Amino acid sequence: MDAPIKDELIPLDAYRVVLIDGVFDAANSSSLPESVVRFSTASVAQQELIQQYLGKIVEGERHLFATLNNAWVDDGLLIHVPRNQVLDKPIYIVNISSAPAVSVNQRVLIVLEENSRADIVEHYFSVSSESHGFVNSLTEVHVADNASLFHYRLNMEQEQAQHIGAVHVDLQRHARLRGFAIALGASLMRIDYQLNHRGQGAELDLQGVYVPRNNQLVDYHTNICHWVPHCTSNEVFRGIVGDSAQAIFNGRIYIHPQAQKTLAELSNKNLLTSNKAEVNTKPELEIYADDVKCAHGATVSQLNTNARYYLQSRGLSRSEAEVMLSFGFINELLEQIVQPGVHDYLQPRLAKLFGRDYSLSQAAQLLGDGNE
């Protein structure tokens, strides 16, 4: 494996699937269980499963780029966990952009049957600063009764990349999804989450971080639909926007008239570290049931000058104080990442991002280590 690629990989004990510019790379992928297969090599039974779910979870007429992804599907990845089974290791999907300019159509279908469990990490990154291609990625997820999924989506591409992505999920009775998303920014990055409570007792916990800088743009749109009673949702996104970057967050929770006894909360907090940085946030609650408990909120702020002064009075420089305050703003979410390999991968990279020289990155890293 080339050194630039190896340096970017998460050190996970996992089943690894590597795709370079959308093409499966068998040499750098690990041996895979029967639960993981490409569409083109699927068995007859697996093909039937693909026909049953592919394109059925996403509402293509409401999502233009999902329709485009459907039209361009040539191959994809099926992850199928049969009933009453637990994958012994995470599935690590590595999507690498290596060519200067290439258009990639990426498709993943995840099907968890009753009482099953899986941990899945989707990781997107570029190996060249010259990469300015376009990625259209779509992940469809079916979580059956009493099944549990831990899903991580890491968008770590270079600054000139363009990425339109989406995750569409159906949660059945007492299904559980815990998701984490992060985007470092790109010239254009739009990520949609469409999450549907289809069965009573379903639980959703979605957390996200975005940190655009320079002239990057990050745009998150999330839509959580409660169609049935007795479901819970908790969504927390935090953004740090610097330089002349722009961030957009549109989070919506829809409560259907039949979705009584719903518990749903949505929070979006943003920190601007530059006078030229911009964020547009719009949390929404659309409620048509009368026996629910819901809350939503959003904030946009700058660094707390009193807190900065306090840190400076304890011997830190102004730059070190600003780095620690910025990193601390998102470190609370990083500390809640369940998968240790993902946590250990992200923390030093984000510390380095905030501290652009060695001493500043050490200050941020110190804050992260202090919470362990």
CSV table of C-alpha atoms in Angstrom, one decimal:
chain,number,residue,atom,x,y,z
A,1,MET,CA,0.0,0.0,0.0
A,2,ASP,CA,1.3,3.5,-0.9
A,3,ALA,CA,2.5,5.5,2.0
A,4,PRO,CA,0.1,8.5,1.5
A,5,ILE,CA,-2.8,6.1,1.6
A,6,LYS,CA,-1.5,4.1,4.6
A,7,ASP,CA,-1.0,7.3,6.6
A,8,GLU,CA,-4.6,8.2,6.2
A,9,LEU,CA,-6.1,4.9,7.2
A,10,ILE,CA,-7.8,4.4,10.6
A,11,PRO,CA,-5.9,1.8,12.6
A,12,LEU,CA,-8.9,-0.4,13.0
A,13,ASP,CA,-9.2,-4.2,13.6
A,14,ALA,CA,-11.8,-4.4,11.0
A,15,TYR,CA,-13.0,-5.9,7.7
A,16,ARG,CA,-11.6,-3.3,5.2
A,17,VAL,CA,-13.1,-2.5,1.8
A,18,VAL,CA,-10.9,-0.1,-0.3
A,19,LEU,CA,-12.3,1.7,-3.3
A,20,ILE,CA,-10.0,4.0,-5.3
A,21,ASP,CA,-11.8,6.5,-7.4
A,22,GLY,CA,-14.9,4.3,-7.1
A,23,VAL,CA,-13.1,1.1,-8.2
A,24,PHE,CA,-12.7,-1.9,-5.8
A,25,ASP,CA,-9.1,-2.4,-4.9
A,26,ALA,CA,-8.8,-6.1,-3.9
A,27,ALA,CA,-5.0,-5.8,-3.2
A,28,ASN,CA,-5.5,-3.4,-0.3
A,29,SER,CA,-8.8,-4.8,0.9
A,30,SER,CA,-8.9,-7.5,3.6
A,31,SER,CA,-10.6,-10.8,3.3
A,32,LEU,CA,-14.3,-10.2,3.7
A,33,PRO,CA,-17.0,-12.2,5.4
A,34,GLU,CA,-20.0,-13.4,3.5
A,35,SER,CA,-22.0,-10.5,4.9
A,36,VAL,CA,-20.0,-8.1,2.7
A,37,VAL,CA,-20.2,-8.4,-1.1
A,38,ARG,CA,-20.1,-6.2,-4.2
A,39,PHE,CA,-23.3,-6.0,-6.2
A,40,SER,CA,-21.5,-7.5,-9.2
A,41,THR,CA,-20.4,-10.6,-7.4
A,42,ALA,CA,-23.5,-11.2,-5.3
A,43,SER,CA,-25.1,-14.6,-5.2
A,44,VAL,CA,-28.7,-15.2,-6.4
A,45,ALA,CA,-30.1,-14.7,-2.8
A,46,GLN,CA,-28.0,-11.6,-2.3
A,47,GLN,CA,-29.2,-10.2,-5.7
A,48,GLU,CA,-32.8,-10.7,-4.5
A,49,LEU,CA,-32.0,-8.8,-1.3
A,50,ILE,CA,-30.5,-6.0,-3.4
A,51,GLN,CA,-33.6,-5.9,-5.6
A,52,GLN,CA,-35.8,-5.8,-2.5
A,53,TYR,CA,-34.1,-2.8,-0.8
A,54,LEU,CA,-32.0,-0.8,-3.3
A,55,GLY,CA,-33.7,2.4,-4.2
A,56,LYS,CA,-36.6,1.6,-1.9
A,57,ILE,CA,-35.4,3.4,1.2
A,58,VAL,CA,-34.5,6.7,-0.5
A,59,GLU,CA,-37.3,8.8,-1.9
A,60,GLY,CA,-35.7,9.6,-5.3
A,61,GLU,CA,-38.3,12.0,-6.4
A,62,ARG,CA,-37.4,14.3,-3.5
A,63,HIS,CA,-33.7,14.0,-3.8
A,64,LEU,CA,-32.2,14.9,-7.2
A,65,PHE,CA,-28.7,13.6,-6.6
A,66,ALA,CA,-30.1,10.3,-5.3
A,67,THR,CA,-32.0,9.9,-8.5
A,68,LEU,CA,-28.8,10.7,-10.4
A,69,ASN,CA,-27.0,8.1,-8.2
A,70,ASN,CA,-29.7,5.5,-9.1
A,71,ALA,CA,-29.2,6.2,-12.8
A,72,TRP,CA,-25.5,5.8,-12.6
A,73,VAL,CA,-25.3,2.7,-10.4
A,74,ASP,CA,-22.8,0.3,-12.0
A,75,ASP,CA,-21.6,-1.5,-8.9
A,76,GLY,CA,-22.0,-1.0,-5.1
A,77,LEU,CA,-21.5,-2.6,-1.8
A,78,LEU,CA,-24.0,-4.8,0.1
A,79,ILE,CA,-23.6,-5.3,3.8
A,80,HIS,CA,-26.1,-7.9,5.0
A,81,VAL,CA,-26.2,-9.1,8.6
A,82,PRO,CA,-28.6,-12.1,9.0
A,83,ARG,CA,-31.0,-12.3,12.0
A,84,ASN,CA,-29.6,-13.0,15.4
A,85,GLN,CA,-26.0,-12.4,14.3
A,86,VAL,CA,-23.4,-9.8,15.4
A,87,LEU,CA,-20.5,-8.9,13.2
A,88,ASP,CA,-17.3,-9.8,15.2
A,89,LYS,CA,-15.4,-6.8,13.7
A,90,PRO,CA,-16.4,-3.4,12.2
A,91,ILE,CA,-16.8,-2.9,8.5
A,92,TYR,CA,-14.4,-0.2,7.3
A,93,ILE,CA,-15.2,1.3,3.9
A,94,VAL,CA,-12.4,3.4,2.6
A,95,ASN,CA,-13.2,5.7,-0.3
A,96,ILE,CA,-10.1,7.3,-1.8
A,97,SER,CA,-9.9,10.1,-4.4
A,98,SER,CA,-6.5,9.9,-6.1
A,99,ALA,CA,-7.0,11.3,-9.6
A,100,PRO,CA,-6.9,15.1,-10.1
A,101,ALA,CA,-10.3,15.2,-11.7
A,102,VAL,CA,-12.7,12.2,-11.7
A,103,SER,CA,-16.4,11.7,-11.1
A,104,VAL,CA,-17.3,8.9,-8.8
A,105,ASN,CA,-20.7,7.4,-8.1
A,106,GLN,CA,-20.6,5.5,-4.8
A,107,ARG,CA,-23.4,3.3,-3.5
A,108,VAL,CA,-23.7,1.3,-0.2
A,109,LEU,CA,-26.7,-0.8,0.9
A,110,ILE,CA,-26.9,-1.9,4.5
A,111,VAL,CA,-29.5,-4.5,5.7
A,112,LEU,CA,-29.6,-5.6,9.3
A,113,GLU,CA,-32.2,-8.3,10.0
A,114,GLU,CA,-33.9,-8.9,13.3
A,115,ASN,CA,-31.8,-8.9,16.5
A,116,SER,CA,-28.5,-8.3,14.6
A,117,ARG,CA,-25.8,-5.7,15.2
A,118,ALA,CA,-23.0,-4.1,13.2
A,119,ASP,CA,-20.4,-1.3,13.4
A,120,ILE,CA,-19.8,0.4,10.0
A,121,VAL,CA,-17.3,3.2,9.2
A,122,GLU,CA,-17.4,5.1,5.9
A,123,HIS,CA,-14.2,7.1,5.3
A,124,TYR,CA,-13.7,9.5,2.4
A,125,PHE,CA,-10.3,11.1,1.8
A,126,SER,CA,-8.0,12.4,-0.9
A,127,VAL,CA,-4.4,11.6,-1.3
A,128,SER,CA,-3.5,14.6,-3.4
A,129,SER,CA,-3.9,18.3,-2.8
A,130,GLU,CA,-4.7,18.6,-6.5
A,131,SER,CA,-7.8,16.4,-6.2
A,132,HIS,CA,-10.8,18.4,-7.3
A,133,GLY,CA,-13.1,15.6,-8.5
A,134,PHE,CA,-16.8,15.1,-7.8
A,135,VAL,CA,-18.3,12.4,-5.6
A,136,ASN,CA,-21.9,11.4,-5.5
A,137,SER,CA,-22.4,9.0,-2.6
A,138,LEU,CA,-25.5,7.4,-1.3
A,139,THR,CA,-26.0,5.0,1.6
A,140,GLU,CA,-29.3,3.2,2.2
A,141,VAL,CA,-29.9,1.5,5.6
A,142,HIS,CA,-32.6,-0.9,6.7
A,143,VAL,CA,-32.5,-1.7,10.5
A,144,ALA,CA,-35.0,-4.4,11.3
A,145,ASP,CA,-36.8,-5.1,14.6
A,146,ASN,CA,-34.4,-5.0,17.6
A,147,ALA,CA,-31.3,-4.5,15.5
A,148,SER,CA,-28.5,-2.1,16.3
A,149,LEU,CA,-26.2,-0.1,14.0
A,150,PHE,CA,-23.3,2.1,14.9
A,151,HIS,CA,-22.6,4.2,11.8
A,152,TYR,CA,-19.7,6.6,11.3
A,153,ARG,CA,-19.3,8.9,8.2
A,154,LEU,CA,-16.0,10.7,7.9
A,155,ASN,CA,-15.6,13.3,5.1
A,156,MET,CA,-11.9,14.2,5.2
A,157,GLU,CA,-11.3,15.2,1.6
A,158,GLN,CA,-8.9,17.9,0.4
A,159,GLU,CA,-10.0,21.5,0.0
A,160,GLN,CA,-10.8,21.4,-3.7
A,161,ALA,CA,-13.0,18.4,-3.6
A,162,GLN,CA,-16.7,18.4,-4.3
A,163,HIS,CA,-18.9,15.9,-2.6
A,164,ILE,CA,-22.7,15.4,-2.6
A,165,GLY,CA,-23.6,12.6,-0.2
A,166,ALA,CA,-26.6,11.2,1.6
A,167,VAL,CA,-27.6,8.6,4.2
A,168,HIS,CA,-31.2,7.3,4.2
A,169,VAL,CA,-32.3,5.1,7.0
A,170,ASP,CA,-35.5,3.1,7.9
A,171,LEU,CA,-35.7,2.1,11.6
A,172,GLN,CA,-38.2,-0.6,12.4
A,173,ARG,CA,-39.7,-1.7,15.7
A,174,HIS,CA,-37.2,-1.1,18.6
A,175,ALA,CA,-34.3,-0.6,16.2
A,176,ARG,CA,-31.4,1.5,17.3
A,177,LEU,CA,-29.1,3.7,15.3
A,178,ARG,CA,-26.2,5.7,16.7
A,179,GLY,CA,-24.5,7.8,14.1
A,180,PHE,CA,-21.5,10.2,14.0
A,181,ALA,CA,-20.6,12.5,11.1
A,182,ILE,CA,-17.7,14.8,10.5
A,183,ALA,CA,-16.8,17.1,7.6
A,184,LEU,CA,-13.6,19.0,7.4
A,185,GLY,CA,-14.9,21.0,4.4
A,186,ALA,CA,-14.3,21.2,0.7
A,187,SER,CA,-15.0,23.6,-2.1
A,188,LEU,CA,-18.5,22.2,-2.0
A,189,MET,CA,-19.8,19.6,0.4
A,190,ARG,CA,-23.5,18.8,0.9
A,191,ILE,CA,-24.5,15.9,3.1
A,192,ASP,CA,-28.1,14.8,3.7
A,193,TYR,CA,-29.5,12.6,6.4
A,194,GLN,CA,-33.0,11.2,6.0
A,195,LEU,CA,-34.0,9.2,9.0
A,196,ASN,CA,-37.4,7.5,9.3
A,197,HIS,CA,-39.0,6.0,12.4
A,198,ARG,CA,-41.1,3.2,10.8
A,199,GLY,CA,-41.6,1.0,13.9
A,200,GLN,CA,-42.6,1.8,17.5
A,201,GLY,CA,-39.9,2.1,20.1
A,202,ALA,CA,-37.1,3.0,17.6
A,203,GLU,CA,-34.2,5.0,19.0
A,204,LEU,CA,-31.9,7.4,17.1
A,205,ASP,CA,-28.8,9.3,18.4
A,206,LEU,CA,-27.1,11.4,15.7
A,207,GLN,CA,-24.1,13.6,16.4
A,208,GLY,CA,-22.0,15.6,14.0
A,209,VAL,CA,-19.1,18.0,13.7
A,210,TYR,CA,-18.1,20.3,10.8
A,211,VAL,CA,-15.0,22.5,10.7
A,212,PRO,CA,-14.7,24.4,7.3
A,213,ARG,CA,-11.9,26.9,6.9
A,214,ASN,CA,-10.3,29.0,4.2
A,215,ASN,CA,-12.9,29.3,1.5
A,216,GLN,CA,-14.7,26.0,2.1
A,217,LEU,CA,-18.4,25.3,2.2
A,218,VAL,CA,-20.1,22.6,4.3
A,219,ASP,CA,-23.9,22.1,4.0
A,220,TYR,CA,-25.7,19.6,6.3
A,221,HIS,CA,-29.4,18.9,5.8
A,222,THR,CA,-31.0,16.4,8.2
A,223,ASN,CA,-34.7,15.3,8.2
A,224,ILE,CA,-36.0,13.0,11.0
A,225,CYS,CA,-39.5,11.7,10.4
A,226,HIS,CA,-41.5,10.2,13.3
A,227,TRP,CA,-44.3,8.2,11.6
A,228,VAL,CA,-45.3,6.0,14.6
A,229,PRO,CA,-45.6,6.4,18.4
A,230,HIS,CA,-43.1,5.8,21.2
A,231,CYS,CA,-39.9,6.7,19.3
A,232,THR,CA,-37.0,8.9,20.5
A,233,SER,CA,-34.5,11.1,18.6
A,234,ASN,CA,-31.5,13.0,19.8
A,235,GLU,CA,-29.5,15.1,17.3
A,236,VAL,CA,-26.5,17.3,18.2
A,237,PHE,CA,-24.4,19.1,15.6
A,238,ARG,CA,-21.6,21.5,16.3
A,239,GLY,CA,-19.6,23.6,13.9
A,240,ILE,CA,-16.5,25.7,14.0
A,241,VAL,CA,-16.2,28.0,11.0
A,242,GLY,CA,-13.0,29.9,10.3
A,243,ASP,CA,-11.3,32.2,7.8
A,244,SER,CA,-13.8,33.0,5.0
A,245,ALA,CA,-15.5,29.7,5.1
A,246,GLN,CA,-19.3,29.1,5.1
A,247,ALA,CA,-21.4,26.5,6.9
A,248,ILE,CA,-25.1,25.7,6.5
A,249,PHE,CA,-27.1,23.5,8.9
A,250,ASN,CA,-30.8,22.7,8.2
A,251,GLY,CA,-32.2,20.3,10.8
A,252,ARG,CA,-35.8,19.2,10.7
A,253,ILE,CA,-37.9,17.0,12.9
A,254,TYR,CA,-41.3,16.0,11.6
A,255,ILE,CA,-43.9,14.5,13.9
A,256,HIS,CA,-46.7,12.7,12.1
A,257,PRO,CA,-50.2,12.9,13.7
A,258,GLN,CA,-50.0,9.2,14.7
A,259,ALA,CA,-46.6,9.6,16.4
A,260,GLN,CA,-47.8,10.2,19.9
A,261,LYS,CA,-45.5,9.8,22.9
A,262,THR,CA,-42.5,11.0,20.8
A,263,LEU,CA,-39.4,12.3,22.5
A,264,ALA,CA,-37.2,14.4,20.1
A,265,GLU,CA,-34.5,16.9,20.7
A,266,LEU,CA,-32.3,18.9,18.2
A,267,SER,CA,-29.4,21.1,19.0
A,268,ASN,CA,-27.0,23.0,16.7
A,269,LYS,CA,-24.2,25.2,18.1
A,270,ASN,CA,-21.7,27.2,16.0
A,271,LEU,CA,-18.5,29.0,16.8
A,272,LEU,CA,-17.1,31.7,14.4
A,273,THR,CA,-13.4,32.2,14.7
A,274,SER,CA,-13.1,34.9,12.1
A,275,ASN,CA,-15.0,38.1,11.2
A,276,LYS,CA,-15.4,36.8,7.6
A,277,ALA,CA,-16.7,33.4,8.6
A,278,GLU,CA,-20.4,32.8,8.0
A,279,VAL,CA,-23.0,30.2,9.2
A,280,ASN,CA,-26.6,29.8,8.4
A,281,THR,CA,-28.5,27.6,10.8
A,282,LYS,CA,-32.2,26.6,10.7
A,283,PRO,CA,-33.5,24.1,13.2
A,284,GLU,CA,-37.2,23.1,12.5
A,285,LEU,CA,-39.9,21.3,14.4
A,286,GLU,CA,-43.1,20.4,12.5
A,287,ILE,CA,-45.5,18.8,15.0
A,288,TYR,CA,-48.9,17.3,14.2
A,289,ALA,CA,-49.3,15.3,17.4
A,290,ASP,CA,-50.4,16.7,20.8
A,291,ASP,CA,-48.8,14.2,23.2
A,292,VAL,CA,-45.1,14.7,22.5
A,293,LYS,CA,-42.0,16.2,24.2
A,294,CYS,CA,-39.8,18.0,21.7
A,295,ALA,CA,-37.2,20.7,21.9
A,296,HIS,CA,-34.9,22.4,19.4
A,297,GLY,CA,-32.3,25.3,19.4
A,298,ALA,CA,-29.4,26.9,17.7
A,299,THR,CA,-26.7,29.3,18.7
A,300,VAL,CA,-24.0,31.2,16.8
A,301,SER,CA,-21.2,32.8,18.8
A,302,GLN,CA,-17.6,33.9,18.9
A,303,LEU,CA,-14.9,32.9,21.3
A,304,ASN,CA,-15.6,33.9,24.9
A,305,THR,CA,-13.1,36.8,25.7
A,306,ASN,CA,-13.4,36.2,29.4
A,307,ALA,CA,-12.5,32.6,29.1
A,308,ARG,CA,-9.6,33.5,26.8
A,309,TYR,CA,-8.3,36.1,29.3
A,310,TYR,CA,-8.5,33.5,32.1
A,311,LEU,CA,-6.4,31.0,30.1
A,312,GLN,CA,-3.9,33.8,29.3
A,313,SER,CA,-3.7,34.7,32.9
A,314,ARG,CA,-2.6,31.1,33.6
A,315,GLY,CA,0.4,31.4,31.2
A,316,LEU,CA,-1.0,30.5,27.8
A,317,SER,CA,-0.5,32.7,24.8
A,318,ARG,CA,-3.5,34.2,23.1
A,319,SER,CA,-3.1,31.7,20.2
A,320,GLU,CA,-2.9,28.7,22.5
A,321,ALA,CA,-5.9,29.9,24.5
A,322,GLU,CA,-8.0,30.3,21.3
A,323,VAL,CA,-7.0,26.9,20.1
A,324,MET,CA,-8.0,25.2,23.4
A,325,LEU,CA,-11.3,27.0,23.5
A,326,SER,CA,-12.1,26.1,19.9
A,327,PHE,CA,-11.1,22.5,20.3
A,328,GLY,CA,-12.9,22.2,23.5
A,329,PHE,CA,-16.1,23.3,21.7
A,330,ILE,CA,-16.2,20.0,19.7
A,331,ASN,CA,-14.2,17.8,22.0
A,332,GLU,CA,-17.3,16.9,24.1
A,333,LEU,CA,-18.8,15.2,21.0
A,334,LEU,CA,-15.5,13.5,20.1
A,335,GLU,CA,-15.3,12.0,23.6
A,336,GLN,CA,-18.7,10.3,23.1
A,337,ILE,CA,-17.5,8.3,20.0
A,338,VAL,CA,-17.9,4.7,21.0
A,339,GLN,CA,-15.4,3.2,18.5
A,340,PRO,CA,-12.0,3.8,20.1
A,341,GLY,CA,-10.1,3.6,16.7
A,342,VAL,CA,-12.2,6.3,15.2
A,343,HIS,CA,-11.8,8.5,18.3
A,344,ASP,CA,-8.0,8.0,18.4
A,345,TYR,CA,-7.8,8.8,14.7
A,346,LEU,CA,-9.8,12.0,14.8
A,347,GLN,CA,-8.5,13.6,17.9
A,348,PRO,CA,-4.9,14.3,16.9
A,349,ARG,CA,-5.9,15.3,13.3
A,350,LEU,CA,-8.4,17.9,14.6
A,351,ALA,CA,-5.9,19.1,17.2
A,352,LYS,CA,-3.4,19.6,14.3
A,353,LEU,CA,-6.1,21.4,12.3
A,354,PHE,CA,-6.7,24.0,15.1
A,355,GLY,CA,-3.0,24.4,16.0
A,356,ARG,CA,-1.3,25.1,12.7
A,357,ASP,CA,2.1,25.1,14.3
A,358,TYR,CA,3.5,22.4,16.6
A,359,SER,CA,3.1,24.2,19.9
A,360,LEU,CA,-0.6,25.0,19.2
A,361,SER,CA,-1.4,21.5,18.1
A,362,GLN,CA,0.2,20.2,21.3
A,363,ALA,CA,-2.1,22.6,23.3
A,364,ALA,CA,-5.2,21.1,21.7
A,365,GLN,CA,-3.9,17.6,22.0
A,366,LEU,CA,-3.3,18.2,25.7
A,367,LEU,CA,-7.0,19.2,26.1
A,368,GLY,CA,-8.1,16.0,24.4
A,369,ASP,CA,-5.9,13.8,26.5
A,370,GLY,CA,-7.0,15.5,29.7
A,371,ASN,CA,-10.5,14.2,29.1
A,372,GLU,CA,-9.6,10.6,28.8
